[in-house]
Amino acid sequence: MSIVRTVLGDIAPETLGFTLAHEHLIGKPPPQFAEDDLLLKSEGDAVSELKNFAEVGGNAVVEMTTADYARDVPTLANISELSGIHIIAATGFNKAKFAERYSARLGEDELVSWMVTELIAGIAEPPFFIQGNPRRTSVRAGIIKGSSSLGGPTVDEEKVLRAVARAHMATGAPVSTHTEKASWALEQAQFLIERGVKPDKLLIGHLDFKPDLEFLSELASTGVYLGLDQFSKHKYLPDAKRVELVVGLFERGFEQILLSGDLARKSYWSVHGGAGFAHLPQKIRPMLRTLGLDDVQVKRLFVDNPREWLRFEPA
């Protein structure tokens, strides 16, 4: 029987509801990259933000913070319980800039073992890392993250991506990726598919950094999910252009799209004056309808697609 694996346990996929596919709630970068706006450390702020999201129809968030970025799953579990929002936590790694101080220590087999253990047994208690025998929480990861840097993966990132594919093959768990401003996106999809990742379980991230309909259509033709996940960040692209991309892809018959905001800075949150997690259900959903998508298509974007991508049968 297929499930979606959340921080509070496995749920029936049909109960997932309106989902944001790539977000951040608790975390911080390594000290050398620290700045106040990136320090997501307030459980109360996260709960308030998710309650705002729930008030406009939100139900679930995929939380893409990894161990190298101070992932804290006990806090995520508390946030989920207090807000009533389903949260899916990630195993795997961010780009080498943040992750290689840890991931470079281990061989590919060790990385696979660590990811699989986090998916099926439980995520280690923070602070921690992956060597030795850490104490484990009852929280299990529900998704695997891999990353590549600008222009393609470093040697260490390529090793991690190979491990991601093997962990997917061992567990069936879905995969979500970081691309640096959409570079090496098609190659990343091909790399993972060639190593056994099922296209319908693979989300390629940050593609709205390259708002080119021909490029997105070529990538969509591989069968992967397209992550347009920078909504509300007008410094990169106006939301109206993102919505036009979504409608253009639907018109070409490519409907395997997942939307989000990747709100990894406090200043993006509504509790700090930003658009916040409520932005997609409150502002973008009506825009999509105005530009021609019907209710069935809008539901596909926010409910059906994330449900089908996240569901898996644990091996």
Short mmCIF file of C-alpha atoms in Angstrom, two decimals, residues 94-229:
data_model
loop_
_atom_site.label_atom_id
_atom_site.label_comp_id
_atom_site.label_asym_id
_atom_site.label_seq_id
_atom_site.Cartn_x
_atom_site.Cartn_y
_atom_site.Cartn_z
CA ASN A 94 22.43 20.50 -0.41
CA LYS A 95 25.01 21.83 -2.90
CA ALA A 96 28.71 21.35 -2.17
CA LYS A 97 29.10 24.91 -0.87
CA PHE A 98 27.14 23.85 2.20
CA ALA A 99 27.46 20.07 2.23
CA GLU A 100 30.88 18.82 1.21
CA ARG A 101 32.42 19.37 4.64
CA TYR A 102 30.28 16.37 5.60
CA SER A 103 29.46 14.42 2.46
CA ALA A 104 33.07 14.36 1.25
CA ARG A 105 34.04 12.29 4.29
CA LEU A 106 32.07 9.26 3.16
CA GLY A 107 32.17 6.86 0.28
CA GLU A 108 29.18 6.21 -1.95
CA ASP A 109 28.17 3.01 -0.17
CA GLU A 110 28.21 4.78 3.19
CA LEU A 111 26.07 7.60 1.82
CA VAL A 112 23.53 5.12 0.47
CA SER A 113 23.36 3.34 3.82
CA TRP A 114 22.87 6.62 5.68
CA MET A 115 20.08 7.84 3.38
CA VAL A 116 18.26 4.50 3.43
CA THR A 117 18.47 4.35 7.23
CA GLU A 118 16.97 7.84 7.51
CA LEU A 119 14.12 6.79 5.22
CA ILE A 120 13.24 3.51 6.88
CA ALA A 121 14.50 3.67 10.50
CA GLY A 122 14.71 7.27 11.64
CA ILE A 123 16.70 10.49 11.38
CA ALA A 124 19.54 11.03 13.83
CA GLU A 125 19.10 13.52 16.66
CA PRO A 126 20.71 16.93 16.12
CA PRO A 127 23.43 17.98 16.49
CA PHE A 128 24.98 15.01 14.80
CA PHE A 129 26.53 13.65 11.78
CA ILE A 130 26.52 10.43 9.93
CA GLN A 131 29.53 8.59 11.24
CA GLY A 132 29.32 6.34 14.26
CA ASN A 133 26.02 5.20 15.71
CA PRO A 134 23.96 8.30 16.55
CA ARG A 135 20.79 8.23 18.61
CA ARG A 136 17.81 8.25 16.28
CA THR A 137 14.49 10.02 16.46
CA SER A 138 11.23 8.35 15.50
CA VAL A 139 10.95 10.79 12.58
CA ARG A 140 11.66 9.31 9.17
CA ALA A 141 12.53 11.16 5.99
CA GLY A 142 9.95 11.08 3.21
CA ILE A 143 12.08 12.38 0.37
CA ILE A 144 15.68 12.28 -0.91
CA LYS A 145 17.57 15.42 -1.95
CA GLY A 146 20.48 15.71 -4.38
CA SER A 147 22.15 18.84 -5.73
CA SER A 148 24.43 20.20 -8.40
CA SER A 149 26.28 23.51 -8.63
CA LEU A 150 26.41 26.11 -11.36
CA GLY A 151 27.31 24.44 -14.64
CA GLY A 152 27.23 20.91 -13.26
CA PRO A 153 28.15 18.81 -10.23
CA THR A 154 31.41 18.80 -8.36
CA VAL A 155 33.06 15.42 -7.88
CA ASP A 156 31.44 15.16 -4.46
CA GLU A 157 28.00 16.23 -5.72
CA GLU A 158 28.15 13.58 -8.46
CA LYS A 159 28.97 10.95 -5.82
CA VAL A 160 25.97 12.09 -3.79
CA LEU A 161 23.70 11.99 -6.85
CA ARG A 162 24.75 8.40 -7.52
CA ALA A 163 23.94 7.59 -3.89
CA VAL A 164 20.58 9.35 -4.22
CA ALA A 165 19.66 7.11 -7.15
CA ARG A 166 20.67 3.98 -5.27
CA ALA A 167 18.73 5.03 -2.15
CA HIS A 168 15.67 5.61 -4.34
CA MET A 169 16.08 2.17 -5.90
CA ALA A 170 16.34 0.59 -2.45
CA THR A 171 13.31 2.33 -0.93
CA GLY A 172 11.09 3.71 -3.69
CA ALA A 173 11.16 7.14 -2.00
CA PRO A 174 10.71 10.25 -4.18
CA VAL A 175 13.64 12.46 -5.17
CA SER A 176 13.87 16.26 -5.24
CA THR A 177 16.86 18.19 -6.55
CA HIS A 178 18.60 21.51 -6.30
CA THR A 179 19.89 22.98 -9.53
CA GLU A 180 21.88 26.20 -9.37
CA LYS A 181 19.70 28.64 -11.30
CA ALA A 182 18.42 25.79 -13.52
CA SER A 183 21.86 25.02 -14.94
CA TRP A 184 22.62 21.35 -15.77
CA ALA A 185 18.93 20.58 -15.24
CA LEU A 186 18.38 18.35 -18.28
CA GLU A 187 21.67 16.58 -17.64
CA GLN A 188 20.75 16.10 -13.99
CA ALA A 189 17.46 14.47 -14.94
CA GLN A 190 19.19 12.20 -17.46
CA PHE A 191 21.92 11.30 -14.96
CA LEU A 192 19.40 10.17 -12.35
CA ILE A 193 17.03 8.43 -14.76
CA GLU A 194 19.94 6.46 -16.28
CA ARG A 195 20.73 5.23 -12.76
CA GLY A 196 17.23 3.97 -12.08
CA VAL A 197 15.25 6.90 -10.70
CA LYS A 198 11.71 6.74 -12.05
CA PRO A 199 10.85 9.98 -13.86
CA ASP A 200 7.49 10.24 -12.10
CA LYS A 201 9.31 10.17 -8.75
CA LEU A 202 11.81 12.88 -9.70
CA LEU A 203 11.35 16.63 -9.21
CA ILE A 204 13.98 18.87 -10.81
CA GLY A 205 14.15 22.11 -8.84
CA HIS A 206 14.51 25.87 -9.36
CA LEU A 207 13.58 25.81 -13.04
CA ASP A 208 11.94 29.23 -13.06
CA PHE A 209 15.45 30.69 -13.02
CA LYS A 210 15.43 29.79 -16.72
CA PRO A 211 11.97 30.91 -17.94
CA ASP A 212 12.32 29.44 -21.41
CA LEU A 213 9.33 27.44 -22.60
CA GLU A 214 11.37 25.44 -25.13
CA PHE A 215 13.90 24.44 -22.47
CA LEU A 216 11.16 23.50 -20.00
CA SER A 217 9.30 21.50 -22.65
CA GLU A 218 12.43 19.53 -23.52
CA LEU A 219 12.94 18.71 -19.85
CA ALA A 220 9.26 17.84 -19.40
CA SER A 221 9.50 15.37 -22.27
CA THR A 222 11.71 13.17 -20.06
CA GLY A 223 8.68 12.60 -17.79
CA VAL A 224 10.10 14.29 -14.68
CA TYR A 225 8.26 16.82 -12.56
CA LEU A 226 9.20 20.45 -13.18
CA GLY A 227 9.82 22.55 -10.07
CA LEU A 228 8.79 26.18 -10.48
CA ASP A 229 9.55 27.08 -6.91
#
